[in-house]
Coordinates of C-alpha atoms in Angstrom, one line a residue:
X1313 CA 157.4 72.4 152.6
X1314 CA 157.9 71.2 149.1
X1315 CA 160.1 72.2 146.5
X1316 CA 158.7 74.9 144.1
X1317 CA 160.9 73.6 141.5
X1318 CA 160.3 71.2 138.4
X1319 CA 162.3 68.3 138.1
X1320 CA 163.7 70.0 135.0
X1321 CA 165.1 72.9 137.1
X1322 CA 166.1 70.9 140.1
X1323 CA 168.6 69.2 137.3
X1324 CA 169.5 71.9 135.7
X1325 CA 170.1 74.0 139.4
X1326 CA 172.6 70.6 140.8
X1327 CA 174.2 70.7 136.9
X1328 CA 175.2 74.5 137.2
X1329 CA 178.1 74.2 139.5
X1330 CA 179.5 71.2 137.3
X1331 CA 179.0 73.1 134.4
X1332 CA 181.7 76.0 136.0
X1333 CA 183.7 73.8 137.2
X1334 CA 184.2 71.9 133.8
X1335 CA 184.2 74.8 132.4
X1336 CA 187.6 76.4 134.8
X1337 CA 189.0 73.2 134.5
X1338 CA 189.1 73.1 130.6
X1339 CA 189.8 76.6 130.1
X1340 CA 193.1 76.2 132.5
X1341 CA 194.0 73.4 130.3
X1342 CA 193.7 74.9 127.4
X1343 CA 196.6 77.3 128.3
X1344 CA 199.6 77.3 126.3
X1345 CA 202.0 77.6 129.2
X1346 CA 204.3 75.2 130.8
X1347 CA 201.9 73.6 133.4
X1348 CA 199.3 73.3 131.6
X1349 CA 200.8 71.6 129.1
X1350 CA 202.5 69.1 132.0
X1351 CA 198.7 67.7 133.1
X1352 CA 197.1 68.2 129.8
X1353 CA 198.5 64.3 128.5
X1354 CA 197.3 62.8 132.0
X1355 CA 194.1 64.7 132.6
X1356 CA 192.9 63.8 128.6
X1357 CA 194.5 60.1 129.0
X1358 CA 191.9 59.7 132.3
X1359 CA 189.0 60.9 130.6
X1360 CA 190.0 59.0 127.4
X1361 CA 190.2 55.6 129.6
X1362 CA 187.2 56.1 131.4
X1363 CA 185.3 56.6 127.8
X1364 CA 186.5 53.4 126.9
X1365 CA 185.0 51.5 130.1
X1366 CA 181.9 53.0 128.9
X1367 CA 180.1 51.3 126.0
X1368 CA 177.6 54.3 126.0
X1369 CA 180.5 57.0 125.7
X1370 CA 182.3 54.7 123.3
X1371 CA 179.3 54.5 120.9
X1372 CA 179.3 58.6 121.1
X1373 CA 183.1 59.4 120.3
X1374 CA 184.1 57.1 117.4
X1375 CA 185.7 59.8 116.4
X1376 CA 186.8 63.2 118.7
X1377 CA 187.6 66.2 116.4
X1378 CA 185.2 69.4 115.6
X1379 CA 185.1 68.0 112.6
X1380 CA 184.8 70.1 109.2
X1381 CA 181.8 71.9 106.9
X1382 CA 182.3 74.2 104.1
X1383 CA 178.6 73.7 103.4
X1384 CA 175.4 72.2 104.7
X1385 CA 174.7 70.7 101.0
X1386 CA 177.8 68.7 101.7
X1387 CA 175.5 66.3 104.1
X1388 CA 173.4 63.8 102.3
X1389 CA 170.0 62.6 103.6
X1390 CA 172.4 59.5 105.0
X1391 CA 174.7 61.9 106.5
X1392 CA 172.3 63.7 109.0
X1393 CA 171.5 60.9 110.8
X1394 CA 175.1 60.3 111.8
X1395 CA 176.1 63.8 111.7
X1396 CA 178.8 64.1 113.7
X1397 CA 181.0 61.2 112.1
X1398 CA 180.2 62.7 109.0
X1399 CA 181.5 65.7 109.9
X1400 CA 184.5 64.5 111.4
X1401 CA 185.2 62.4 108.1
X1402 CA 185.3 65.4 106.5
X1403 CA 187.8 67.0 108.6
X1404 CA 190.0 64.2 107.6
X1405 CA 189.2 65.0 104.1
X1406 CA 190.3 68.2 104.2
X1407 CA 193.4 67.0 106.3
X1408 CA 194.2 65.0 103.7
X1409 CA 193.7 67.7 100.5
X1410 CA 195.4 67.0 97.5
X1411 CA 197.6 64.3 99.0
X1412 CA 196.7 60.9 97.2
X1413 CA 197.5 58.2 100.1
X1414 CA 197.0 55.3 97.6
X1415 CA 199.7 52.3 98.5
X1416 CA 201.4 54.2 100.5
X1417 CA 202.9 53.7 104.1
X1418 CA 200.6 56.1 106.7
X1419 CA 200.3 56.4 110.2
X1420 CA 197.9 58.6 112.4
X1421 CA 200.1 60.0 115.4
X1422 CA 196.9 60.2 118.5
X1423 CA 194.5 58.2 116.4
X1424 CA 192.3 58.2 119.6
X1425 CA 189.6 56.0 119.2
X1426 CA 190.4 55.1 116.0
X1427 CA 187.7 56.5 114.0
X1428 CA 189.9 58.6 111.6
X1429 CA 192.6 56.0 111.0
X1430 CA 189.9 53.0 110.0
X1431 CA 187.7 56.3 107.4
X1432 CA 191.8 56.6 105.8
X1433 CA 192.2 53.0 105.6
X1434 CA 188.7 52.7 104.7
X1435 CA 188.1 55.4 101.8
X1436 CA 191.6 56.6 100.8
X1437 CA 193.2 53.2 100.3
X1438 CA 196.5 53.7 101.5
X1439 CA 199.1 50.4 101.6
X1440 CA 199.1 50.3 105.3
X1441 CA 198.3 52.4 107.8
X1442 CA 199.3 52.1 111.2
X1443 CA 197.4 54.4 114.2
X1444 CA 199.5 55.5 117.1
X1445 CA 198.1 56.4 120.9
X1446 CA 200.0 56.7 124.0
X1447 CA 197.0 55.3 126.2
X1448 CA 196.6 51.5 125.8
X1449 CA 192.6 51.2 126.3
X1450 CA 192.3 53.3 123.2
X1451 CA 194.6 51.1 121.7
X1452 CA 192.8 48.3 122.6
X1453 CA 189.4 49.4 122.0
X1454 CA 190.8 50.2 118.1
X1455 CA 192.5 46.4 117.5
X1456 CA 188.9 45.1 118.7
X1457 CA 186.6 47.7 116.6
X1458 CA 188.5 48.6 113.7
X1459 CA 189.4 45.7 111.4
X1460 CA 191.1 46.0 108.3
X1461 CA 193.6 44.3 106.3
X1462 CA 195.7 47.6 105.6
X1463 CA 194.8 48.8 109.5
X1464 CA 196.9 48.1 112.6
X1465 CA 197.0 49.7 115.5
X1466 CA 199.9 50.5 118.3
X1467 CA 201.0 52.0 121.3
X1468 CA 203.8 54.7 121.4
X1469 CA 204.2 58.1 122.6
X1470 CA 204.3 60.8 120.2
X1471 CA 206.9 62.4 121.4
X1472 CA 209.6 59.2 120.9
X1473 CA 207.3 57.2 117.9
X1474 CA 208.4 53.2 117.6
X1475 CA 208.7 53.7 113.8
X1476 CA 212.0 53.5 112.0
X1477 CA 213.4 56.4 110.8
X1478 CA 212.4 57.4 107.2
X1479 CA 210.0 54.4 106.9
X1480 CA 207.1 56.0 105.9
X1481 CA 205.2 58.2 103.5
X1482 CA 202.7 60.2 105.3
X1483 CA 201.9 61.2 108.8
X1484 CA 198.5 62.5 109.8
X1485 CA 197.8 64.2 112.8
X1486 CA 194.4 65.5 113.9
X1487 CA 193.9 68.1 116.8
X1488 CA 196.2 65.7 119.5
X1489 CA 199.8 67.8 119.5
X1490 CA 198.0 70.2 121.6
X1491 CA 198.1 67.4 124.4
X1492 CA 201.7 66.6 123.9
X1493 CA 204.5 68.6 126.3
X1494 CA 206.2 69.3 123.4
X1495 CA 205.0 70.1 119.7
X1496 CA 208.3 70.9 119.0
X1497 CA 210.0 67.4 120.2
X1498 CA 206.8 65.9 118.2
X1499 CA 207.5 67.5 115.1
X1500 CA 211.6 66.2 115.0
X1501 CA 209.7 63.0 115.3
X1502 CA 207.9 63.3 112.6
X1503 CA 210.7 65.0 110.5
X1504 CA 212.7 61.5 111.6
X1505 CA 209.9 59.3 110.9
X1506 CA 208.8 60.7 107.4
X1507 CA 210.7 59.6 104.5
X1508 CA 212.3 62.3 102.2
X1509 CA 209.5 63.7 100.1
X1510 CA 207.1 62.5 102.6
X1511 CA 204.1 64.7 104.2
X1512 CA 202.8 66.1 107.4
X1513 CA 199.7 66.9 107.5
X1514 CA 197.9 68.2 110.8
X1515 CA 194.9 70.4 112.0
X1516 CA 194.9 71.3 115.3
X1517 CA 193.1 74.1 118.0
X1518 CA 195.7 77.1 118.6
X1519 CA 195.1 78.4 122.0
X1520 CA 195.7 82.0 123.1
X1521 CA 194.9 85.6 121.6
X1522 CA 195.6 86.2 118.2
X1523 CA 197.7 89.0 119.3
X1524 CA 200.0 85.8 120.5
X1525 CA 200.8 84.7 117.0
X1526 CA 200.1 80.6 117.9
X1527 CA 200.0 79.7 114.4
X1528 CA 203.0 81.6 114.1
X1529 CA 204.8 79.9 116.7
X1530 CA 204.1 76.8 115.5
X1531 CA 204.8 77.5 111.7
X1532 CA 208.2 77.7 113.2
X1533 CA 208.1 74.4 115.1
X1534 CA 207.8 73.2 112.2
X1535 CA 210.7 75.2 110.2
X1536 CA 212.5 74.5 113.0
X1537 CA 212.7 70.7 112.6
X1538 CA 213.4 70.8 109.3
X1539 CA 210.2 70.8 107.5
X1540 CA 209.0 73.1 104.5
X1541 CA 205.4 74.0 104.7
X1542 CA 203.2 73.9 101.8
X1543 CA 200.4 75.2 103.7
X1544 CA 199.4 76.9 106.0
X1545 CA 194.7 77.6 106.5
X1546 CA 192.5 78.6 108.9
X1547 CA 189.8 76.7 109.0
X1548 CA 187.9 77.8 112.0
X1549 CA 184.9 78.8 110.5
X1550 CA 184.8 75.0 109.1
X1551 CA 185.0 74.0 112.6
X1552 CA 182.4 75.9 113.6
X1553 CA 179.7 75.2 111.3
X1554 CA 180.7 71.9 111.8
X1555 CA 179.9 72.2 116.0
X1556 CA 176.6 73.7 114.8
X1557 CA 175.9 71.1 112.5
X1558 CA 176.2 68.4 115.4
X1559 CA 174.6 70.7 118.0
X1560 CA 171.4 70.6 116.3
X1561 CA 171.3 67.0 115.0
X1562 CA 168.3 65.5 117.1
X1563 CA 169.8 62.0 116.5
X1564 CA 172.9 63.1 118.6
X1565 CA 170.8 64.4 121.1
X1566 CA 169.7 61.4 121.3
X1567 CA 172.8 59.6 122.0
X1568 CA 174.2 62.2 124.6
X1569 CA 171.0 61.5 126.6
X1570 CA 172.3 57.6 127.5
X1571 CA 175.1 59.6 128.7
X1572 CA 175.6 59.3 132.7
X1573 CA 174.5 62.7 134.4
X1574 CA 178.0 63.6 135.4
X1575 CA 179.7 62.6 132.7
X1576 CA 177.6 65.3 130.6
X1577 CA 179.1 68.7 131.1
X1578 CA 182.5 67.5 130.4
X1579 CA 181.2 65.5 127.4
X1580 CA 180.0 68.3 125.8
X1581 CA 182.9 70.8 126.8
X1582 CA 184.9 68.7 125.0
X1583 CA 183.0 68.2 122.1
X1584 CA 182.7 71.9 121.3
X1585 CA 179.2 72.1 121.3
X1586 CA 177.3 75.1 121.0
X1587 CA 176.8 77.3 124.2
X1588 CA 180.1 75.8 125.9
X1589 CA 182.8 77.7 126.9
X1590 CA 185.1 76.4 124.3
X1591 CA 182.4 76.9 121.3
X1592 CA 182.8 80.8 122.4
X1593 CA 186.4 80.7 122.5
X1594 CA 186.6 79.8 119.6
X1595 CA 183.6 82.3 118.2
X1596 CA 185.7 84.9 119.9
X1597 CA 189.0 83.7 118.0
X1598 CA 190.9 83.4 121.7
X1599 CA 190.8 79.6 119.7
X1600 CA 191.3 78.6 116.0
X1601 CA 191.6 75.8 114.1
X1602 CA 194.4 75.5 112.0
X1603 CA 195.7 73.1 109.0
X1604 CA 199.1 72.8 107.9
X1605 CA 200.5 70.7 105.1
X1606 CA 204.7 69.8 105.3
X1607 CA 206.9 68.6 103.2
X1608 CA 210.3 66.5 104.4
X1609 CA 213.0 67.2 101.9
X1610 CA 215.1 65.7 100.3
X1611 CA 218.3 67.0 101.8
X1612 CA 217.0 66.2 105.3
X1613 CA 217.7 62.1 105.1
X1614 CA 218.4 60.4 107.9
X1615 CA 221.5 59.5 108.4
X1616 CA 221.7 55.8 108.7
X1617 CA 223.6 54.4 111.9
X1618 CA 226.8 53.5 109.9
X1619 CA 227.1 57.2 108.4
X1620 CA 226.4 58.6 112.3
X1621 CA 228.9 56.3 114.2

């Protein structure tokens, strides 16, 4: 007897269960809690290193942020084709504010796929900047894509950064220290890394009820390693906009469809896109999306290693 089902449903029917189980698995991560926060690094470096086998994936995630829209005027007739980089360029935009990063010494802590880091070098002309990711097939797949003269890319964990102490000007980070085991060890990096006067300046998902005061804790993180905060914005409904933006561009339909079958739940879990379990959370606010600009001061120089010994 033959199936009563369309080949539409019968995909849809074998794509259900992998949808719930992406879906548990992701929401787990998300946790701010001790063991999630152990597996979170391994678990994203596994999926990271399997999208860089994967010229199809690779294409699709040039960059991987939410990305950022104050308004839909703010795409071009160029833009919508490309959507979600634009978007994502934008988020770095906003990232970067006020901050003028022209000859100076940057670096991206998780620059990912390297996206972000080549749009600084690219359209805010800073000296040098250098991108930083733990997982070495990103890093790869950056010194082979992304080509600059001001752009470099290496290998180091954020959580103990190969950069001389107060050796640089700015550090960017976009939505990555929710991977690490520790924002708070990550931010007395930073704090070492930055020269005094230098800026922070992150965005990042903040997991857990507002009632839990995330944004809070981590305002304190980054009192706590010495750094003054200049600002401090929600941006979530950026985000969002921005998620809706990509989840209607046809052109990115397009792309996702190359995408192998079951790779596609997890692809778009963790893009955000609309209808997924991490679009609501963040709808809901049990997610938002948070920009913070820091300041190093003066009076928190490192001391150099004659002054410690």
């Amino acid at each position: 007897m033959g199936s009563s089902l369309s080949a539409s449903d019968q995909r849809a029917t074998v794509r259900r269960p992998r949808v719930a189980l992406v879906r548990f698995l992701l929401t787990g991560l998300s946790r701010d809690s001790p063991i999630p926060r152990l597996i979170r690094r391994p678990v994203w470096n596994a999926f990271y290193s399997m999208n860089r086998r994967d010229g199809t994936v690779a294409d699709l995630m040039t960059f991987l942020n939410v990305g950022y829209l104050s308004d839909l005027d703010e795409l071009s007739d160029e833009d919508t084709s490309d959507v979600a980089d634009r978007v994502s360029e934008l988020l770095y935009d906003q990232v970067v504010g006020a901050v003028d990063l022209a000859g100076l010494e940057v670096v991206e802590v998780g620059c990912g796929p390297g996206g972000g880091s080549a749009y600084l070098a690219r359209a805010h002309h800073p000296a040098s900047l250098v991108g930083v990711d733990i997982n070495k097939k990103m890093i790869d797949w950056c010194r082979e894509r992304h080509l600059a003269s001001n752009l470099r890319f290496l290998q180091g964990d954020a959580q103990d950064l190969p950069i001389a102490s107060d050796s640089v000007d700015v550090i960017v980070n976009v939505e990555s220290s929710h991977c690490y085991p520790s924002r708070a060890r990550f931010f007395q990096e930073v704090a070492r890394v930055l020269r005094p006067g230098g800026s922070f300046l992150i965005a990042d998902a903040i997991f857990g009820d507002l009632d839990k005061k995330g944004s809070d804790l981590v305002s304190a993180q980054l009192r706590s390693a010495g750094l003054r905060i200049e600002d401090c914005v929600d941006i979530s409904e950026n985000a969002l906009a921005a998620r809706d933006a990509v989840s209607r561009s046809r052109n990115f339909q397009l792309r996702t469809e190359k995408l192998p079958s079951l790779m596609m739940p997890f692809v778009e879990e963790s893009l955000c896109l609309k209808g997924t379990r991490i679009y609501e959370m963040m709808v809901s606010r049990q997610i938002r999306y948070m920009r913070w600009r820091a300041l190093k001061p003066a009076e928190l120089a490192t001391p150099s290693s004659a002054e410690r010994s």
